[in-house]
Short mmCIF file of C-alpha atoms and ligand atoms in Angstrom, two decimals:
data_model
loop_
_atom_site.label_atom_id
_atom_site.label_comp_id
_atom_site.label_asym_id
_atom_site.label_seq_id
_atom_site.Cartn_x
_atom_site.Cartn_y
_atom_site.Cartn_z
CA MET A 1 -15.30 9.33 -12.83
CA THR A 2 -18.25 11.30 -11.51
CA PHE A 3 -17.38 11.78 -8.28
CA LYS A 4 -17.21 15.77 -8.39
CA SER A 5 -20.58 15.40 -9.41
CA SER A 6 -21.53 14.32 -6.06
CA PHE A 7 -20.89 17.78 -4.65
CA SER A 8 -23.25 20.80 -4.84
CA ALA A 9 -21.35 23.36 -6.80
CA THR A 10 -20.07 25.41 -4.54
CA ARG A 11 -19.06 23.03 -2.02
CA ARG A 12 -17.70 21.40 -4.75
CA ASP A 13 -15.25 24.27 -5.42
CA PHE A 14 -15.37 25.09 -1.53
CA LEU A 15 -13.83 21.44 -1.30
CA LEU A 16 -11.97 20.76 -4.53
CA GLY A 17 -10.29 23.64 -5.80
CA GLY A 18 -11.12 27.28 -3.81
CA ALA A 19 -7.53 27.81 -3.09
CA ALA A 20 -8.78 31.64 -2.17
CA THR A 21 -10.44 30.44 0.77
CA LEU A 22 -8.53 28.06 1.81
CA GLY A 23 -5.22 29.84 1.46
CA VAL A 24 -5.37 31.14 5.37
CA VAL A 25 -5.32 27.75 6.55
CA ALA A 26 -2.69 25.06 8.05
CA ALA A 27 0.58 26.55 6.24
CA GLY A 28 2.75 23.54 5.76
CA GLY A 29 0.11 20.95 6.64
CA LEU A 30 2.70 18.37 4.91
CA SER A 31 4.78 18.36 7.49
CA MET A 32 2.83 17.93 10.58
CA ALA A 33 2.90 14.16 10.82
CA SER A 34 6.66 14.92 11.66
CA VAL A 35 5.84 17.33 14.42
CA ILE A 36 3.18 14.64 16.16
CA GLY A 37 6.29 12.16 15.03
CA ARG A 38 7.04 9.58 18.32
CA ALA A 39 3.69 10.91 20.12
CA GLY A 40 3.16 8.49 22.60
CA ALA A 41 5.96 6.38 22.48
CA SER A 42 8.74 5.39 25.45
CA GLU A 43 11.84 3.26 25.31
CA ASN A 44 12.08 0.88 28.31
CA ALA A 45 15.10 -0.23 29.87
CA GLY A 46 15.78 -3.18 27.39
CA GLY A 47 15.77 -0.69 24.60
CA ALA A 48 12.47 -1.72 23.13
CA VAL A 49 10.18 0.34 22.24
CA ASN A 50 6.63 0.77 23.78
CA MET A 51 3.65 1.81 22.13
CA LEU A 52 0.16 2.37 23.26
CA LEU A 53 -2.40 1.86 20.11
CA ARG A 54 -5.64 3.03 20.59
CA PRO A 55 -8.21 2.70 18.06
CA GLY A 56 -11.46 4.97 18.40
CA ALA A 57 -13.93 7.27 16.95
CA ALA A 58 -12.07 11.06 16.73
CA GLN A 59 -12.42 14.32 14.84
CA ALA A 60 -10.30 14.86 12.00
CA SER A 61 -9.60 18.22 9.81
CA LEU A 62 -9.47 16.62 6.33
CA VAL A 63 -10.60 19.28 4.41
CA PRO A 64 -8.47 22.58 5.82
CA ASP A 65 -11.29 24.78 7.04
CA PRO A 66 -12.12 24.77 10.26
CA ALA A 67 -15.70 24.74 9.55
CA TYR A 68 -15.38 21.01 8.48
CA GLN A 69 -14.83 18.11 10.70
CA THR A 70 -15.04 14.72 9.81
CA ALA A 71 -15.62 11.86 11.94
CA VAL A 72 -13.33 9.42 11.75
CA TRP A 73 -11.95 6.36 13.24
CA ALA A 74 -8.25 6.73 14.56
CA TYR A 75 -5.33 5.37 16.25
CA ASN A 76 -4.82 7.94 19.36
CA GLY A 77 -7.02 10.21 17.90
CA ILE A 78 -5.13 11.33 15.01
CA VAL A 79 -5.08 10.38 10.95
CA PRO A 80 -2.92 8.96 10.44
CA GLY A 81 -1.89 6.97 13.87
CA PRO A 82 0.92 7.99 15.35
CA GLU A 83 4.21 7.70 13.51
CA ILE A 84 6.52 4.70 14.96
CA ARG A 85 9.84 5.23 14.72
CA VAL A 86 12.18 2.19 15.76
CA ARG A 87 16.10 0.91 14.78
CA GLN A 88 16.98 -2.01 12.92
CA GLY A 89 16.86 -4.68 15.46
CA GLN A 90 15.06 -2.88 18.15
CA ARG A 91 11.90 -4.80 19.41
CA LEU A 92 8.56 -3.33 19.42
CA HIS A 93 6.25 -3.79 22.28
CA ALA A 94 2.84 -2.42 20.73
CA ARG A 95 -0.57 -2.73 23.17
CA LEU A 96 -3.83 -2.45 20.94
CA GLU A 97 -6.34 -1.33 23.14
CA ASN A 98 -9.48 -1.52 21.29
CA ALA A 99 -11.72 1.67 21.89
CA LEU A 100 -13.73 0.98 18.56
CA ALA A 101 -17.37 -0.71 19.00
CA GLN A 102 -16.25 -3.65 16.98
CA GLU A 103 -13.64 -6.28 16.57
CA THR A 104 -10.30 -5.04 15.15
CA THR A 105 -6.53 -6.28 15.15
CA ILE A 106 -3.23 -4.49 13.76
CA HIS A 107 -1.32 -5.92 10.75
CA TRP A 108 2.71 -4.75 10.56
CA HIS A 109 2.48 -4.38 6.91
CA GLY A 110 5.84 -5.87 5.40
CA ILE A 111 7.42 -6.54 8.43
CA ARG A 112 8.62 -9.95 8.73
CA VAL A 113 6.72 -11.00 12.12
CA PRO A 114 6.41 -14.22 13.79
CA ASN A 115 2.47 -15.66 12.29
CA ALA A 116 1.10 -15.21 15.73
CA MET A 117 1.84 -11.13 15.64
CA ASP A 118 0.78 -10.70 11.96
CA GLY A 119 -2.77 -9.43 13.19
CA VAL A 120 -5.05 -11.76 10.82
CA PRO A 121 -8.31 -12.48 12.39
CA GLY A 122 -9.84 -16.07 12.53
CA LEU A 123 -5.87 -17.20 10.71
CA THR A 124 -3.27 -15.96 12.99
CA GLN A 125 -5.11 -14.84 16.05
CA ALA A 126 -8.50 -13.85 17.68
CA ALA A 127 -10.58 -10.89 16.72
CA VAL A 128 -9.88 -8.34 19.54
CA LYS A 129 -13.27 -7.41 20.46
CA PRO A 130 -14.10 -3.90 22.06
CA GLY A 131 -12.73 -2.87 25.17
CA ASP A 132 -9.88 -5.60 25.27
CA SER A 133 -6.43 -5.38 24.42
CA PHE A 134 -3.55 -7.50 22.89
CA ASP A 135 0.22 -7.31 23.02
CA TYR A 136 2.24 -7.50 19.67
CA VAL A 137 5.46 -8.21 20.52
CA PHE A 138 8.46 -8.64 17.72
CA ASP A 139 11.62 -7.43 16.30
CA LEU A 140 12.21 -5.47 13.35
CA PRO A 141 14.56 -7.41 11.30
CA ASP A 142 14.71 -5.29 8.31
CA ALA A 143 14.88 -1.35 7.89
CA GLY A 144 12.23 0.77 5.74
CA THR A 145 9.19 2.35 5.13
CA TYR A 146 6.51 -0.08 6.54
CA TRP A 147 3.00 0.65 8.15
CA TYR A 148 0.44 -0.77 10.15
CA HIS A 149 -3.04 -1.14 10.06
CA PRO A 150 -6.24 -3.28 11.09
CA HIS A 151 -7.13 -6.64 9.09
CA ALA A 152 -10.53 -7.06 10.45
CA ASN A 153 -13.50 -5.46 8.62
CA THR A 154 -10.45 -3.91 6.94
CA THR A 155 -12.22 -1.87 3.90
CA GLU A 156 -14.35 0.22 6.60
CA GLN A 157 -11.19 0.56 9.47
CA LEU A 158 -9.23 1.61 6.55
CA GLY A 159 -11.39 3.36 5.16
CA ARG A 160 -12.33 5.29 8.29
CA GLY A 161 -8.93 6.43 8.97
CA LEU A 162 -7.05 3.55 10.72
CA TYR A 163 -3.66 3.33 9.56
CA GLY A 164 0.21 5.01 10.34
CA ALA A 165 3.59 4.74 9.36
CA LEU A 166 6.24 2.42 10.94
CA ILE A 167 9.54 3.65 10.21
CA VAL A 168 12.76 1.46 10.84
CA GLU A 169 15.76 3.44 10.93
CA GLU A 170 19.10 2.48 9.33
CA ALA A 171 21.88 1.67 11.60
CA ASP A 172 23.78 4.24 9.38
CA PRO A 173 20.62 6.69 7.98
CA LEU A 174 21.44 8.29 4.75
CA PRO A 175 22.91 11.86 5.61
CA VAL A 176 20.24 14.15 4.22
CA ASP A 177 18.71 17.54 4.90
CA ARG A 178 15.46 16.59 5.79
CA GLU A 179 13.19 13.18 5.74
CA LEU A 180 9.20 13.70 4.90
CA VAL A 181 6.80 10.89 5.35
CA TRP A 182 3.96 11.15 3.57
CA MET A 183 0.93 8.62 3.71
CA LEU A 184 -1.19 9.18 0.67
CA ASP A 185 -5.05 8.49 1.20
CA ASP A 186 -8.41 9.11 -0.18
CA TRP A 187 -12.00 9.39 1.08
CA ARG A 188 -15.52 9.26 -0.04
CA LEU A 189 -17.10 12.31 1.85
CA ASN A 190 -20.49 13.91 1.48
CA GLU A 191 -21.32 17.39 0.68
CA SER A 192 -20.58 18.13 4.67
CA ALA A 193 -17.34 16.65 4.66
CA ALA A 194 -19.03 13.47 6.28
CA ILE A 195 -17.22 9.66 4.99
CA ASP A 196 -20.23 7.85 2.81
CA ASP A 197 -21.25 4.94 4.65
CA GLY A 198 -21.44 2.62 1.76
CA PHE A 199 -18.51 0.54 2.32
CA ASN A 200 -18.10 -2.97 0.11
CA ALA A 201 -20.73 -1.64 -2.61
CA MET A 202 -20.86 -4.35 -5.04
CA HIS A 203 -19.86 -1.83 -8.03
CA ASP A 204 -16.57 -0.99 -5.96
CA VAL A 205 -16.30 -4.66 -5.41
CA GLY A 206 -16.40 -5.64 -8.81
CA HIS A 207 -14.36 -2.56 -10.16
CA ALA A 208 -11.21 -0.44 -9.31
CA GLY A 209 -12.30 -0.62 -5.46
CA ARG A 210 -13.87 2.32 -3.20
CA ILE A 211 -12.05 5.17 -5.00
CA GLY A 212 -12.51 8.68 -2.68
CA ASN A 213 -13.27 11.86 -3.96
CA VAL A 214 -10.89 13.73 -1.98
CA VAL A 215 -6.86 12.58 -1.35
CA THR A 216 -5.34 13.47 1.48
CA VAL A 217 -1.56 13.57 2.47
CA ASN A 218 -0.89 12.94 6.51
CA GLY A 219 -4.76 13.02 6.66
CA VAL A 220 -4.70 16.70 5.52
CA ALA A 221 -6.51 17.61 1.47
CA PRO A 222 -3.37 19.58 0.11
CA MET A 223 -5.92 22.32 -1.35
CA GLY A 224 -4.27 25.93 -1.78
CA THR A 225 -1.31 26.55 0.38
CA ALA A 226 -2.20 23.09 2.52
CA GLY A 227 -0.28 21.00 0.33
CA ASP A 228 2.67 24.13 0.61
CA VAL A 229 6.16 22.55 1.73
CA PRO A 230 8.96 25.37 2.52
CA VAL A 231 12.27 23.62 1.31
CA ARG A 232 15.73 25.13 0.97
CA PRO A 233 17.49 25.62 -2.71
CA GLY A 234 19.98 22.89 -2.81
CA GLU A 235 18.08 20.85 -0.19
CA ARG A 236 18.89 16.98 0.03
CA ILE A 237 15.22 15.63 1.45
CA ARG A 238 14.11 11.84 1.47
CA LEU A 239 10.40 11.26 0.89
CA ARG A 240 9.15 8.09 2.25
CA LEU A 241 5.78 7.84 0.44
CA LEU A 242 3.31 5.40 1.48
CA ASN A 243 -0.04 4.51 -0.17
CA ALA A 244 -2.96 4.12 2.46
CA ALA A 245 -5.87 4.26 0.46
CA ASN A 246 -8.40 1.23 -0.36
CA GLY A 247 -8.32 1.39 -3.95
CA ARG A 248 -6.80 4.22 -5.19
CA ILE A 249 -3.67 3.98 -7.23
CA PHE A 250 -1.49 6.80 -7.66
CA ALA A 251 0.58 7.80 -10.70
CA LEU A 252 3.04 10.64 -9.52
CA ASP A 253 4.25 13.21 -11.62
CA PHE A 254 7.23 15.09 -9.88
CA ASP A 255 7.54 18.18 -11.94
CA GLU A 256 11.12 19.07 -12.92
CA LEU A 257 12.29 17.21 -9.35
CA ALA A 258 13.91 13.97 -10.87
CA PRO A 259 13.59 11.52 -7.72
CA ILE A 260 15.82 9.04 -7.15
CA VAL A 261 14.40 5.70 -6.16
CA ILE A 262 16.46 4.35 -3.19
CA ALA A 263 14.09 1.72 -1.68
CA MET A 264 10.72 0.05 -2.69
CA ASP A 265 8.62 -1.45 -0.08
CA GLY A 266 11.06 -0.68 2.56
CA HIS A 267 13.92 -2.59 1.24
CA PRO A 268 16.65 -1.17 -0.60
CA VAL A 269 17.33 -1.06 -4.22
CA THR A 270 20.09 -0.06 -6.56
CA PRO A 271 19.76 3.49 -6.91
CA HIS A 272 18.17 4.58 -10.26
CA ARG A 273 15.37 6.99 -11.69
CA ASN A 274 11.97 5.69 -12.24
CA ASP A 275 11.44 3.77 -15.42
CA THR A 276 8.29 5.55 -16.45
CA PRO A 277 7.52 9.56 -16.17
CA LEU A 278 4.98 8.69 -13.36
CA LEU A 279 5.95 6.99 -10.06
CA LEU A 280 3.19 4.25 -9.91
CA LEU A 281 2.01 3.49 -6.23
CA GLY A 282 -0.53 0.65 -5.56
CA PRO A 283 -2.22 0.39 -2.23
CA GLY A 284 -0.28 -0.91 0.09
CA MET A 285 3.20 0.19 -1.58
CA ARG A 286 5.78 2.79 -0.69
CA PHE A 287 8.97 4.13 -2.12
CA ASP A 288 11.90 5.90 -0.40
CA LEU A 289 13.11 8.83 -2.86
CA VAL A 290 15.73 11.18 -2.27
CA ILE A 291 14.84 14.46 -4.13
CA ASP A 292 17.69 17.21 -4.75
CA ILE A 293 16.01 20.42 -4.74
CA PRO A 294 17.60 22.50 -7.87
CA VAL A 295 19.89 25.10 -6.53
CA SER A 296 18.21 27.55 -8.85
CA GLY A 297 15.38 27.13 -11.10
CA LYS A 298 12.00 27.49 -10.66
CA PRO A 299 9.70 28.80 -8.06
CA SER A 300 8.19 25.77 -7.00
CA PHE A 301 7.54 22.63 -7.91
CA ALA A 302 4.29 20.32 -8.06
CA VAL A 303 3.93 17.19 -7.19
CA THR A 304 0.84 15.59 -8.95
CA ASP A 305 -1.20 12.49 -8.99
CA ARG A 306 -2.16 11.74 -12.83
CA PHE A 307 -3.70 8.24 -12.24
CA TYR A 308 -7.08 8.71 -14.12
CA ASP A 309 -6.84 10.84 -17.53
CA GLY A 310 -8.06 14.23 -16.81
CA MET A 311 -8.96 14.14 -12.85
CA GLU A 312 -5.56 15.00 -11.89
CA ASN A 313 -4.71 15.79 -8.11
CA ALA A 314 -2.69 17.86 -6.74
CA ILE A 315 -0.32 16.38 -3.77
CA ALA A 316 2.05 19.03 -2.62
CA ARG A 317 3.88 21.67 -3.61
CA LEU A 318 7.86 22.60 -2.96
CA VAL A 319 8.57 25.84 -2.48
CA PRO A 320 12.32 26.43 -2.65
CA SER A 321 13.50 29.68 -0.65
CA GLY A 322 16.02 31.18 1.31
CA THR A 323 19.76 31.03 0.96
CA PRO A 324 20.59 27.85 -1.17
CA LEU A 325 22.14 24.93 1.33
CA ARG A 326 24.81 24.21 -0.84
CA ASP A 327 26.05 25.30 -4.93
CA HIS A 328 25.49 21.99 -6.52
CA ALA A 329 23.36 18.59 -5.78
CA PRO A 330 25.70 16.91 -2.86
CA ASP A 331 27.59 13.96 -4.27
CA GLY A 332 27.86 10.38 -2.19
CA ASP A 333 26.28 7.03 -2.53
CA LEU A 334 23.07 6.52 -2.08
CA ALA A 335 23.01 3.04 -2.15
CA LEU A 336 21.57 1.49 1.17
CA LYS A 337 23.05 -1.25 3.36
CA PRO A 338 20.62 -4.15 2.09
CA ASN A 339 18.60 -5.97 4.68
CA SER A 340 19.59 -9.54 5.34
CA LEU A 341 16.97 -11.32 3.22
CA PRO A 342 17.73 -14.97 2.47
CA GLU A 343 18.08 -15.41 -1.65
CA PRO A 344 15.99 -17.41 -3.51
CA ASP A 345 17.73 -20.57 -4.59
CA LEU A 346 15.82 -20.49 -8.17
CA GLY A 347 17.85 -23.97 -9.86
CA HIS A 348 15.95 -25.68 -6.87
CA ALA A 349 12.52 -23.80 -6.31
CA VAL A 350 8.82 -25.24 -6.13
CA LYS A 351 6.84 -23.50 -9.04
CA HIS A 352 3.30 -22.06 -8.61
CA ASP A 353 0.90 -20.25 -10.70
CA LEU A 354 -1.82 -18.11 -9.24
CA ILE A 355 -4.42 -17.16 -11.97
CA TYR A 356 -6.83 -14.27 -10.73
CA SER A 357 -9.87 -13.91 -12.79
CA GLY A 358 -12.87 -12.82 -12.28
CA GLY A 359 -14.43 -8.72 -11.69
CA MET A 360 -16.08 -6.63 -14.39
CA MET A 361 -15.27 -7.73 -18.18
CA GLY A 362 -12.89 -9.97 -16.94
CA ASP A 363 -14.01 -12.93 -19.08
CA MET A 364 -12.47 -10.87 -22.10
CA ILE A 365 -9.01 -10.98 -20.73
CA LEU A 366 -9.09 -14.64 -19.81
CA SER A 367 -9.98 -15.62 -23.03
CA GLN A 368 -7.33 -13.60 -24.20
CA MET A 369 -4.79 -15.27 -22.17
CA ILE A 370 -6.17 -18.64 -23.44
CA ARG A 371 -5.65 -17.57 -26.78
CA SER A 372 -1.83 -16.80 -26.75
CA GLY A 373 -1.63 -19.78 -24.62
CA HIS A 374 -0.15 -17.99 -21.39
CA ILE A 375 -3.18 -19.94 -19.45
CA THR A 376 -2.90 -23.43 -20.69
CA PRO A 377 -5.81 -26.14 -20.60
CA GLU A 378 -3.77 -28.14 -18.36
CA LYS A 379 -3.47 -24.89 -16.15
CA LEU A 380 -7.38 -24.29 -16.36
CA SER A 381 -8.11 -28.21 -15.82
CA ALA A 382 -5.74 -27.84 -12.49
CA MET A 383 -7.92 -24.66 -11.44
CA GLY A 384 -11.28 -26.82 -12.09
CA MET A 385 -11.72 -24.59 -14.70
CA GLU A 386 -11.79 -26.76 -17.87
CA SER A 387 -15.51 -27.03 -18.89
CA ALA A 388 -15.27 -23.30 -19.01
CA ALA A 389 -12.36 -23.57 -21.35
CA GLY A 390 -13.94 -25.94 -23.59
CA SER A 391 -17.15 -24.33 -24.05
CA GLY A 392 -15.37 -20.95 -25.31
CA MET A 393 -15.87 -17.86 -24.31
CA GLY A 394 -19.72 -18.66 -23.60
CA GLY A 395 -18.28 -20.97 -20.93
CA MET A 396 -16.52 -18.33 -19.62
CA ALA A 397 -18.94 -15.60 -19.30
CA ASN A 398 -21.15 -18.51 -17.70
CA MET A 399 -18.96 -19.55 -15.31
CA MET A 400 -18.42 -15.77 -14.51
CA ARG A 401 -21.79 -15.17 -13.96
CA SER A 402 -22.01 -18.45 -11.47
CA MET A 403 -19.70 -17.08 -9.45
CA PHE A 404 -21.03 -13.56 -9.23
CA GLY A 405 -24.12 -15.40 -8.45
CA ALA A 406 -22.89 -17.06 -5.56
CA GLY A 407 -21.02 -13.26 -4.15
CA ASN A 408 -17.69 -14.26 -5.37
CA ILE A 409 -16.81 -11.62 -7.83
CA TRP A 410 -12.90 -12.52 -8.15
CA ALA A 411 -11.27 -15.95 -8.40
CA VAL A 412 -7.65 -17.10 -7.33
CA ASN A 413 -7.04 -20.56 -9.65
CA GLY A 414 -10.80 -20.51 -10.01
CA ARG A 415 -11.56 -20.74 -6.24
CA ASP A 416 -12.81 -18.71 -3.73
CA PRO A 417 -9.80 -19.58 -1.23
CA ASP A 418 -11.04 -17.80 1.85
CA ARG A 419 -14.32 -19.37 1.89
CA ASP A 420 -14.29 -22.50 -0.06
CA GLY A 421 -12.73 -24.66 2.99
CA ASN A 422 -10.19 -26.09 0.82
CA GLY A 423 -7.40 -25.20 2.37
CA PRO A 424 -4.23 -23.27 1.33
CA LEU A 425 -3.23 -22.04 -2.52
CA VAL A 426 -0.11 -23.40 -1.58
CA THR A 427 1.91 -25.25 0.86
CA LEU A 428 5.62 -25.20 1.43
CA THR A 429 8.11 -26.44 3.78
CA ARG A 430 10.56 -24.22 5.52
CA GLY A 431 13.43 -23.02 3.53
CA GLN A 432 11.97 -23.86 0.43
CA THR A 433 12.52 -21.41 -2.93
CA CYS A 434 8.85 -20.28 -3.84
CA HIS A 435 8.72 -19.04 -7.53
CA LEU A 436 5.30 -17.94 -8.22
CA THR A 437 3.76 -16.76 -11.50
CA LEU A 438 1.18 -14.10 -10.94
CA MET A 439 -1.35 -13.70 -13.88
CA ASN A 440 -3.71 -11.21 -13.96
CA ALA A 441 -6.61 -12.54 -16.00
CA THR A 442 -8.79 -9.30 -15.32
CA ALA A 443 -9.52 -6.16 -16.93
CA TRP A 444 -8.18 -4.41 -13.86
CA LEU A 445 -4.96 -3.49 -11.83
CA HIS A 446 -4.18 -5.60 -8.89
CA PRO A 447 -1.29 -4.64 -6.10
CA ILE A 448 -0.66 -8.15 -4.81
CA HIS A 449 0.49 -8.24 -1.04
CA LEU A 450 2.33 -11.14 0.68
CA HIS A 451 2.34 -11.41 4.01
CA GLY A 452 5.18 -12.66 6.33
CA HIS A 453 7.93 -12.52 3.97
CA ALA A 454 9.66 -10.36 0.84
CA PHE A 455 10.02 -11.47 -2.76
CA ARG A 456 12.08 -10.81 -5.07
CA LEU A 457 10.29 -9.20 -8.47
CA LEU A 458 12.14 -11.66 -11.05
CA ALA A 459 9.90 -10.69 -14.33
CA ARG A 460 7.06 -9.08 -16.20
CA ASN A 461 5.76 -10.91 -19.13
CA ASP A 462 8.90 -13.07 -19.23
CA ALA A 463 11.02 -10.09 -19.49
CA PRO A 464 13.88 -9.86 -16.29
CA VAL A 465 12.73 -6.60 -14.30
CA ARG A 466 15.50 -4.16 -13.67
CA HIS A 467 17.45 -4.28 -10.54
CA GLN A 468 14.60 -7.01 -9.03
CA PRO A 469 13.51 -5.21 -6.33
CA TRP A 470 12.61 -6.60 -2.98
CA LEU A 471 8.85 -6.08 -2.68
CA ASP A 472 5.72 -7.36 -0.45
CA THR A 473 3.52 -5.84 -2.58
CA VAL A 474 3.46 -6.18 -6.51
CA LEU A 475 1.06 -4.25 -9.04
CA ILE A 476 -0.08 -6.07 -11.91
CA GLU A 477 -1.57 -5.04 -15.04
CA PRO A 478 -4.41 -6.70 -16.66
CA GLY A 479 -2.91 -9.17 -19.12
CA ASP A 480 0.25 -9.31 -17.35
CA ARG A 481 2.14 -12.25 -16.01
CA VAL A 482 4.51 -11.58 -12.85
CA GLU A 483 7.26 -13.87 -11.39
CA ILE A 484 8.85 -13.17 -7.85
CA ALA A 485 10.74 -15.47 -5.73
CA PHE A 486 11.15 -15.94 -1.71
CA VAL A 487 12.38 -18.41 0.80
CA ALA A 488 9.77 -19.53 2.73
CA ASP A 489 11.36 -19.36 6.07
CA ASN A 490 8.67 -17.90 7.93
CA PRO A 491 6.59 -20.98 9.15
CA GLY A 492 3.02 -20.34 9.66
CA ASP A 493 -0.26 -19.35 7.40
CA TRP A 494 0.71 -16.14 5.20
CA LEU A 495 -2.37 -14.48 2.99
CA ILE A 496 -1.82 -13.33 -0.47
CA HIS A 497 -4.24 -10.84 -1.35
CA CYS A 498 -5.29 -8.04 -3.63
CA HIS A 499 -4.09 -4.49 -1.62
CA ILE A 500 -7.25 -3.28 -2.96
CA LEU A 501 -9.43 -3.87 -0.37
CA GLU A 502 -12.91 -4.40 -2.09
CA HIS A 503 -11.32 -7.19 -4.12
CA LYS A 504 -9.85 -8.56 -0.90
CA VAL A 505 -13.43 -8.62 -0.14
CA GLY A 506 -14.85 -10.06 -3.13
CA GLY A 507 -12.69 -13.29 -3.14
CA MET A 508 -9.41 -12.07 -4.15
CA SER A 509 -7.40 -13.55 -1.19
CA GLY A 510 -5.98 -17.06 0.12
CA VAL A 511 -3.17 -18.53 2.09
CA ILE A 512 0.37 -19.65 1.20
CA ARG A 513 1.28 -22.05 4.28
CA VAL A 514 5.03 -22.74 5.57
CA LEU A 515 5.53 -26.37 7.25
CU1 C2O B 601 -1.38 -3.91 4.50
CU2 C2O B 601 -2.93 -8.19 3.98
O1 C2O B 601 -2.10 -6.23 4.27
CU1 CU B 602 -7.23 -6.32 -7.05
#
């Protein structure tokens, strides 16, 4: 990674480190979003929440120094957009008023909406033209941590700042002392803190996506004290984490805080500590954590992103002060009431495979998966890839090159399903259980996101996954096979795509049709 070199030395020190300069600014920056809170929301007589969302040009202080303003695109002038809070079962009436100079839509990531409300232009609705408006009206069936963002020119619209949190509160919320919502993002800024215009650059599409050089939490780079969160000793915190970045995967280190995972992608999971020391949060994914601040101990706890070796990013610093709220961590069950999701019937499931291939250095991984027998000749021929398989590595590389030449950098089952006109990847009848195996035959990680449904994560590489969480986005490592299952209970055409937005542009997308 070389992004720091894009800054001049002085500016770099200033933007990426100079705690001394930044010390005076934006103390408690991370709690700002909770103050902004429900700005603009109102509840109507029928109990629905009304919200006006107006995407347009705005200025933001991403870098916590008033000398540097960034021209962004934002909902209602703020990054992140207004946090929408509703109660489970409530109806949301969100009016989109397009103040951008280009078409847009809103997708409600993770919400099981009726198809016409899903916000995918050309699939579920016509894109909303500049100056036009569109009313999104739907009920919120599931409690949890969700978010909203455009689904038109998504790389650029999200990359310029269009996203916000959508929190659906449980009827009986978990008793905690404080709730925090952190929307993580990264930005590719030039030396004057302006957004780099090179969206959909070929290199980003074929590699890790558009990785930025400035990480923000709730729209503020947590530099110096801007990342400080004052807390009380003994305090119990519910932290809702969301990754709104185009391509960046976060691997979060929580110092000595030992968070307990209580929900993933919104849905309750058996409370547990993470399997690995670092919490992996791919684009689109969410975690709800419970953190008990120790009653005594360190003067501060750093939350740090360590995804890229030797390139750590400060995310926040929790700084305890004041008299302890209690003398030991509170007891109490952390299990949330499950959402009522239809349980997959694995004994009667229809099985499908989705094989992701392509990208830089992908032929190597694909041939490994063929050699290990995980991708069989039958599968390849079903994908129309037999000629490549038959002629071994060379054939594979040729196939990659010809797809690359056609502008397709990635393929799903050997296809470019969004553009080849050959219809959905999978067609299901309503009520069927679908057991999907997702195979990552590429050299890159992919967070694969399904619209309109939540799925159970069953297994990785044949090993059953602990707690089998309900997810809408699953991160798949190179060469891995992931099994998921869901009941196709929501009729319509639903995207299943990589949430590294540049990968989607390069062909990592397709439709699951529920009849
Ligand atoms: Cu969060 Cu299809 O997207
Ligand atoms: Cu991807």
